[in-house]
PDB file of C-alpha atoms in Angstrom:
ATOM      1  CA  ASN A  23     -30.046  -2.114  47.879  1.00 43.00           C
ATOM      2  CA  GLY A  24     -30.807  -1.482  44.212  1.00 47.00           C
ATOM      3  CA  GLU A  25     -34.473  -0.624  44.784  1.00 50.00           C
ATOM      4  CA  VAL A  26     -35.937   2.543  43.315  1.00 48.00           C
ATOM      5  CA  GLU A  27     -37.060   4.982  45.959  1.00 56.00           C
ATOM      6  CA  HIS A  28     -39.946   7.409  45.668  1.00 57.00           C
ATOM      7  CA  PRO A  29     -39.094   9.629  42.675  1.00 78.00           C
ATOM      8  CA  ALA A  30     -40.436  12.790  44.317  1.00 87.00           C
ATOM      9  CA  LEU A  31     -39.152  15.337  41.830  1.00 89.00           C
ATOM     10  CA  TYR A  32     -40.532  13.423  38.837  1.00 90.00           C
ATOM     11  CA  HIS A  33     -43.910  13.143  40.539  1.00 90.00           C
ATOM     12  CA  MET A  34     -43.878  16.838  41.413  1.00 94.00           C
ATOM     13  CA  ILE A  35     -43.177  17.768  37.775  1.00 95.00           C
ATOM     14  CA  ASP A  36     -46.012  15.477  36.650  1.00 95.00           C
ATOM     15  CA  VAL A  37     -48.465  17.074  39.079  1.00 96.00           C
ATOM     16  CA  GLY A  38     -47.420  20.546  37.942  1.00 97.00           C
ATOM     17  CA  ALA A  39     -47.952  19.533  34.305  1.00 97.00           C
ATOM     18  CA  VAL A  40     -51.408  18.130  35.062  1.00 97.00           C
ATOM     19  CA  ALA A  41     -52.342  21.304  36.953  1.00 98.00           C
ATOM     20  CA  GLU A  42     -51.136  23.292  33.947  1.00 98.00           C
ATOM     21  CA  CYS A  43     -53.556  21.308  31.766  1.00 97.00           C
ATOM     22  CA  LEU A  44     -56.402  21.753  34.250  1.00 98.00           C
ATOM     23  CA  VAL A  45     -56.117  25.563  34.338  1.00 97.00           C
ATOM     24  CA  LYS A  46     -55.408  25.974  30.609  1.00 97.00           C
ATOM     25  CA  PRO A  47     -59.047  26.570  29.599  1.00 97.00           C
ATOM     26  CA  PHE A  48     -59.608  29.263  32.255  1.00 95.00           C
ATOM     27  CA  ASP A  49     -59.641  32.913  31.263  1.00 95.00           C
ATOM     28  CA  MET A  50     -56.764  34.205  33.383  1.00 93.00           C
ATOM     29  CA  PRO A  51     -53.322  35.676  32.778  1.00 95.00           C
ATOM     30  CA  SER A  52     -50.648  33.203  31.666  1.00 96.00           C
ATOM     31  CA  GLY A  53     -48.467  34.152  34.656  1.00 96.00           C
ATOM     32  CA  LEU A  54     -51.250  33.097  37.018  1.00 96.00           C
ATOM     33  CA  LYS A  55     -51.703  29.812  35.150  1.00 97.00           C
ATOM     34  CA  SER A  56     -47.963  29.208  35.520  1.00 98.00           C
ATOM     35  CA  PHE A  57     -48.209  30.072  39.208  1.00 97.00           C
ATOM     36  CA  TYR A  58     -50.859  27.388  39.706  1.00 97.00           C
ATOM     37  CA  ALA A  59     -48.714  24.832  37.876  1.00 98.00           C
ATOM     38  CA  LEU A  60     -45.644  25.744  39.946  1.00 98.00           C
ATOM     39  CA  ALA A  61     -47.623  25.655  43.189  1.00 97.00           C
ATOM     40  CA  ALA A  62     -48.933  22.205  42.297  1.00 97.00           C
ATOM     41  CA  ALA A  63     -45.434  21.031  41.446  1.00 97.00           C
ATOM     42  CA  LEU A  64     -44.158  22.192  44.840  1.00 96.00           C
ATOM     43  CA  HIS A  65     -46.817  20.235  46.739  1.00 93.00           C
ATOM     44  CA  ASP A  66     -44.560  17.300  47.709  1.00 90.00           C
ATOM     45  CA  LEU A  67     -41.319  19.193  48.302  1.00 91.00           C
ATOM     46  CA  GLY A  68     -41.339  17.755  51.840  1.00 86.00           C
ATOM     47  CA  LYS A  69     -40.770  14.283  50.452  1.00 87.00           C
ATOM     48  CA  ILE A  70     -37.224  15.453  49.872  1.00 85.00           C
ATOM     49  CA  SER A  71     -36.164  14.839  53.458  1.00 81.00           C
ATOM     50  CA  ASP A  72     -34.300  12.333  55.588  1.00 76.00           C
ATOM     51  CA  SER A  73     -37.447  11.760  57.628  1.00 79.00           C
ATOM     52  CA  PHE A  74     -39.441  10.758  54.539  1.00 76.00           C
ATOM     53  CA  LYS A  75     -36.623   8.522  53.279  1.00 76.00           C
ATOM     54  CA  ASP A  76     -36.447   6.852  56.701  1.00 70.00           C
ATOM     55  CA  MET A  77     -40.182   6.223  56.550  1.00 72.00           C
ATOM     56  CA  LEU A  78     -39.827   4.578  53.123  1.00 67.00           C
ATOM     57  CA  ARG A  79     -36.667   2.628  53.872  1.00 71.00           C
ATOM     58  CA  GLU A  80     -37.211   1.593  57.469  1.00 71.00           C
ATOM     59  CA  GLY A  81     -40.874   2.217  58.216  1.00 74.00           C
ATOM     60  CA  LYS A  82     -40.062   4.922  60.773  1.00 73.00           C
ATOM     61  CA  VAL A  83     -42.828   7.306  61.754  1.00 71.00           C
ATOM     62  CA  GLN A  84     -42.230  10.894  60.712  1.00 67.00           C
ATOM     63  CA  SER A  85     -42.236  12.240  64.256  1.00 68.00           C
ATOM     64  CA  ALA A  86     -41.001  15.716  63.297  1.00 71.00           C
ATOM     65  CA  GLY A  87     -43.599  16.566  60.690  1.00 73.00           C
ATOM     66  CA  ARG A  88     -45.324  14.646  57.943  1.00 74.00           C
ATOM     67  CA  HIS A  89     -44.177  15.310  54.388  1.00 77.00           C
ATOM     68  CA  TRP A  90     -46.759  18.070  53.798  1.00 77.00           C
ATOM     69  CA  GLU A  91     -45.595  19.862  56.950  1.00 84.00           C
ATOM     70  CA  VAL A  92     -41.998  19.562  55.740  1.00 84.00           C
ATOM     71  CA  THR A  93     -43.189  21.076  52.444  1.00 88.00           C
ATOM     72  CA  GLU A  94     -44.399  24.168  54.259  1.00 89.00           C
ATOM     73  CA  ALA A  95     -41.154  24.353  56.243  1.00 88.00           C
ATOM     74  CA  TRP A  96     -39.063  24.179  53.044  1.00 89.00           C
ATOM     75  CA  LEU A  97     -41.199  26.844  51.359  1.00 93.00           C
ATOM     76  CA  LEU A  98     -40.778  29.128  54.357  1.00 92.00           C
ATOM     77  CA  LYS A  99     -37.036  28.455  54.389  1.00 92.00           C
ATOM     78  CA  PHE A 100     -36.729  29.336  50.697  1.00 94.00           C
ATOM     79  CA  ASP A 101     -39.104  32.308  50.998  1.00 95.00           C
ATOM     80  CA  ASP A 102     -36.753  34.782  49.312  1.00 95.00           C
ATOM     81  CA  ALA A 103     -36.902  32.760  46.092  1.00 95.00           C
ATOM     82  CA  PHE A 104     -40.650  33.375  45.854  1.00 96.00           C
ATOM     83  CA  SER A 105     -40.678  37.130  46.520  1.00 94.00           C
ATOM     84  CA  GLU A 106     -40.943  38.008  42.816  1.00 93.00           C
ATOM     85  CA  ILE A 107     -43.719  35.461  42.256  1.00 96.00           C
ATOM     86  CA  VAL A 108     -45.853  36.527  45.237  1.00 94.00           C
ATOM     87  CA  GLU A 109     -44.878  39.996  46.391  1.00 93.00           C
ATOM     88  CA  ASP A 110     -46.678  40.143  49.738  1.00 91.00           C
ATOM     89  CA  GLU A 111     -44.920  38.103  52.448  1.00 91.00           C
ATOM     90  CA  PHE A 112     -48.172  37.410  54.306  1.00 90.00           C
ATOM     91  CA  ASP A 113     -49.833  36.170  51.123  1.00 91.00           C
ATOM     92  CA  ARG A 114     -46.815  33.906  50.555  1.00 91.00           C
ATOM     93  CA  LYS A 115     -47.249  32.326  53.985  1.00 90.00           C
ATOM     94  CA  ASP A 116     -50.931  31.648  53.306  1.00 89.00           C
ATOM     95  CA  ILE A 117     -50.063  30.191  49.916  1.00 91.00           C
ATOM     96  CA  TYR A 118     -47.357  27.948  51.404  1.00 91.00           C
ATOM     97  CA  ALA A 119     -49.890  26.551  53.864  1.00 88.00           C
ATOM     98  CA  SER A 120     -52.328  26.040  50.974  1.00 90.00           C
ATOM     99  CA  ILE A 121     -49.746  24.217  48.869  1.00 91.00           C
ATOM    100  CA  ALA A 122     -48.848  22.006  51.819  1.00 88.00           C
ATOM    101  CA  GLY A 123     -52.512  21.523  52.739  1.00 81.00           C
ATOM    102  CA  HIS A 124     -53.326  19.289  49.788  1.00 69.00           C
ATOM    103  CA  HIS A 125     -54.169  16.377  52.110  1.00 68.00           C
ATOM    104  CA  GLY A 126     -57.380  18.003  53.247  1.00 66.00           C
ATOM    105  CA  ARG A 127     -56.217  20.189  56.096  1.00 61.00           C
ATOM    106  CA  PRO A 128     -53.671  22.929  56.474  1.00 61.00           C
ATOM    107  CA  PRO A 129     -50.460  21.915  58.194  1.00 61.00           C
ATOM    108  CA  HIS A 130     -49.901  23.269  61.659  1.00 63.00           C
ATOM    109  CA  GLN A 131     -46.612  23.055  63.440  1.00 61.00           C
ATOM    110  CA  GLU A 132     -45.329  25.006  66.379  1.00 60.00           C
ATOM    111  CA  SER A 133     -41.668  24.536  65.468  1.00 76.00           C
ATOM    112  CA  PHE A 134     -40.449  24.496  61.914  1.00 80.00           C
ATOM    113  CA  ASP A 135     -36.884  24.353  63.260  1.00 78.00           C
ATOM    114  CA  LYS A 136     -37.506  20.832  64.595  1.00 79.00           C
ATOM    115  CA  ILE A 137     -38.975  19.785  61.237  1.00 78.00           C
ATOM    116  CA  LEU A 138     -36.017  21.187  59.305  1.00 81.00           C
ATOM    117  CA  ARG A 139     -33.478  19.493  61.597  1.00 79.00           C
ATOM    118  CA  ALA A 140     -35.218  16.147  61.064  1.00 74.00           C
ATOM    119  CA  ALA A 141     -35.368  16.762  57.310  1.00 78.00           C
ATOM    120  CA  GLY A 142     -31.562  16.974  57.194  1.00 74.00           C
ATOM    121  CA  SER A 143     -28.959  19.324  55.775  1.00 82.00           C
ATOM    122  CA  VAL A 144     -28.274  17.296  52.633  1.00 83.00           C
ATOM    123  CA  ALA A 145     -32.009  17.185  51.953  1.00 84.00           C
ATOM    124  CA  ALA A 146     -32.124  20.970  52.426  1.00 87.00           C
ATOM    125  CA  ALA A 147     -29.685  21.428  49.553  1.00 89.00           C
ATOM    126  CA  ASP A 148     -31.607  18.892  47.452  1.00 90.00           C
ATOM    127  CA  ALA A 149     -34.952  20.584  48.201  1.00 91.00           C
ATOM    128  CA  GLU A 150     -33.505  23.967  47.307  1.00 93.00           C
ATOM    129  CA  THR A 151     -32.187  22.561  44.018  1.00 92.00           C
ATOM    130  CA  ALA A 152     -35.562  20.959  43.288  1.00 93.00           C
ATOM    131  CA  THR A 153     -37.272  24.291  43.992  1.00 95.00           C
ATOM    132  CA  SER A 154     -34.933  26.025  41.560  1.00 94.00           C
ATOM    133  CA  ILE A 155     -35.568  23.405  38.883  1.00 94.00           C
ATOM    134  CA  LEU A 156     -39.329  23.721  39.276  1.00 96.00           C
ATOM    135  CA  MET A 157     -39.182  27.512  39.163  1.00 97.00           C
ATOM    136  CA  ARG A 158     -37.243  27.311  35.886  1.00 96.00           C
ATOM    137  CA  LEU A 159     -39.995  25.142  34.387  1.00 97.00           C
ATOM    138  CA  TRP A 160     -42.556  27.903  35.024  1.00 98.00           C
ATOM    139  CA  PRO A 161     -40.425  31.078  34.842  1.00 97.00           C
ATOM    140  CA  ASP A 162     -43.328  33.457  34.253  1.00 97.00           C
ATOM    141  CA  ALA A 163     -45.248  32.296  37.361  1.00 97.00           C
ATOM    142  CA  ARG A 164     -46.867  35.288  39.081  1.00 96.00           C
ATOM    143  CA  TYR A 165     -49.533  35.550  41.730  1.00 94.00           C
ATOM    144  CA  ASP A 166     -50.939  38.994  41.098  1.00 88.00           C
ATOM    145  CA  LEU A 167     -54.437  38.722  42.477  1.00 88.00           C
ATOM    146  CA  PRO A 168     -55.695  41.337  44.946  1.00 86.00           C
ATOM    147  CA  PHE A 169     -55.471  40.784  48.701  1.00 85.00           C
ATOM    148  CA  GLU A 170     -59.211  40.078  48.829  1.00 88.00           C
ATOM    149  CA  ALA A 171     -58.681  36.946  46.704  1.00 88.00           C
ATOM    150  CA  ILE A 172     -56.251  35.214  49.064  1.00 86.00           C
ATOM    151  CA  ALA A 173     -58.930  33.615  51.266  1.00 86.00           C
ATOM    152  CA  ALA A 174     -60.581  31.941  48.266  1.00 87.00           C
ATOM    153  CA  GLN A 175     -57.169  30.891  46.947  1.00 85.00           C
ATOM    154  CA  THR A 176     -56.341  29.103  50.192  1.00 83.00           C
ATOM    155  CA  TRP A 177     -59.277  26.803  49.456  1.00 86.00           C
ATOM    156  CA  TRP A 178     -59.086  26.644  45.672  1.00 89.00           C
ATOM    157  CA  LEU A 179     -55.355  25.938  45.443  1.00 91.00           C
ATOM    158  CA  PRO A 180     -55.294  22.772  47.609  1.00 90.00           C
ATOM    159  CA  GLY A 181     -58.294  21.520  45.648  1.00 92.00           C
ATOM    160  CA  LEU A 182     -56.472  22.005  42.355  1.00 95.00           C
ATOM    161  CA  ILE A 183     -53.377  20.311  43.765  1.00 94.00           C
ATOM    162  CA  ALA A 184     -55.378  17.371  45.123  1.00 92.00           C
ATOM    163  CA  ALA A 185     -57.109  16.896  41.750  1.00 94.00           C
ATOM    164  CA  ALA A 186     -53.828  17.051  39.802  1.00 96.00           C
ATOM    165  CA  ASP A 187     -52.153  14.705  42.290  1.00 93.00           C
ATOM    166  CA  TRP A 188     -55.049  12.239  42.083  1.00 92.00           C
ATOM    167  CA  ILE A 189     -54.966  12.254  38.274  1.00 94.00           C
ATOM    168  CA  CYS A 190     -51.227  11.507  38.331  1.00 88.00           C
ATOM    169  CA  LEU A 191     -51.697   8.654  40.778  1.00 82.00           C
ATOM    170  CA  LYS A 192     -54.541   7.169  38.738  1.00 81.00           C
ATOM    171  CA  MET A 193     -52.526   7.436  35.517  1.00 79.00           C
ATOM    172  CA  LYS A 194     -49.670   5.477  37.113  1.00 70.00           C
ATOM    173  CA  ARG A 195     -52.061   2.670  38.100  1.00 61.00           C
ATOM    174  CA  ARG A 196     -53.816   2.470  34.728  1.00 55.00           C
ATOM    175  CA  PRO A 197     -53.347  -0.862  32.968  1.00 54.00           C
ATOM    176  CA  PRO A 198     -51.107  -0.732  29.852  1.00 52.00           C
TER     177      PRO A 198
END
């Protein structure tokens, strides 16, 4: 139809870049700063799905998971790709929920299989490619905080993502 659809990957890169700027002044290892930027960039991975496209194109309700729940499902599906960034598999699961929880509450789904089926197989390949692209933008991303820090991170990370996302949205609406 010639209309531009939601440019999810561009938005995700923008949010990652803003998060990178937000954490720059903090005294922390560069790998952790890159981790925060990558995590922020991954926040809308679930917008790469047939269900999200159907919502945009046809106004259909996302009955098999909202985009943030699809984000968590994609992150879980691509878990192996993140094993060098976050070594502990249980920490990774908490972090995935935190990344996806940027809308004020953690996602909760009983069946990620249903979400992934609704997201579509072509979207799965696209989401995996997007994940790879984002990981190449922040290749030194590492979450190397101790186990005791994970609880605080599950609150801090969605806050950072929400702030970076909000800044990006406000910048798009700013008058020329």
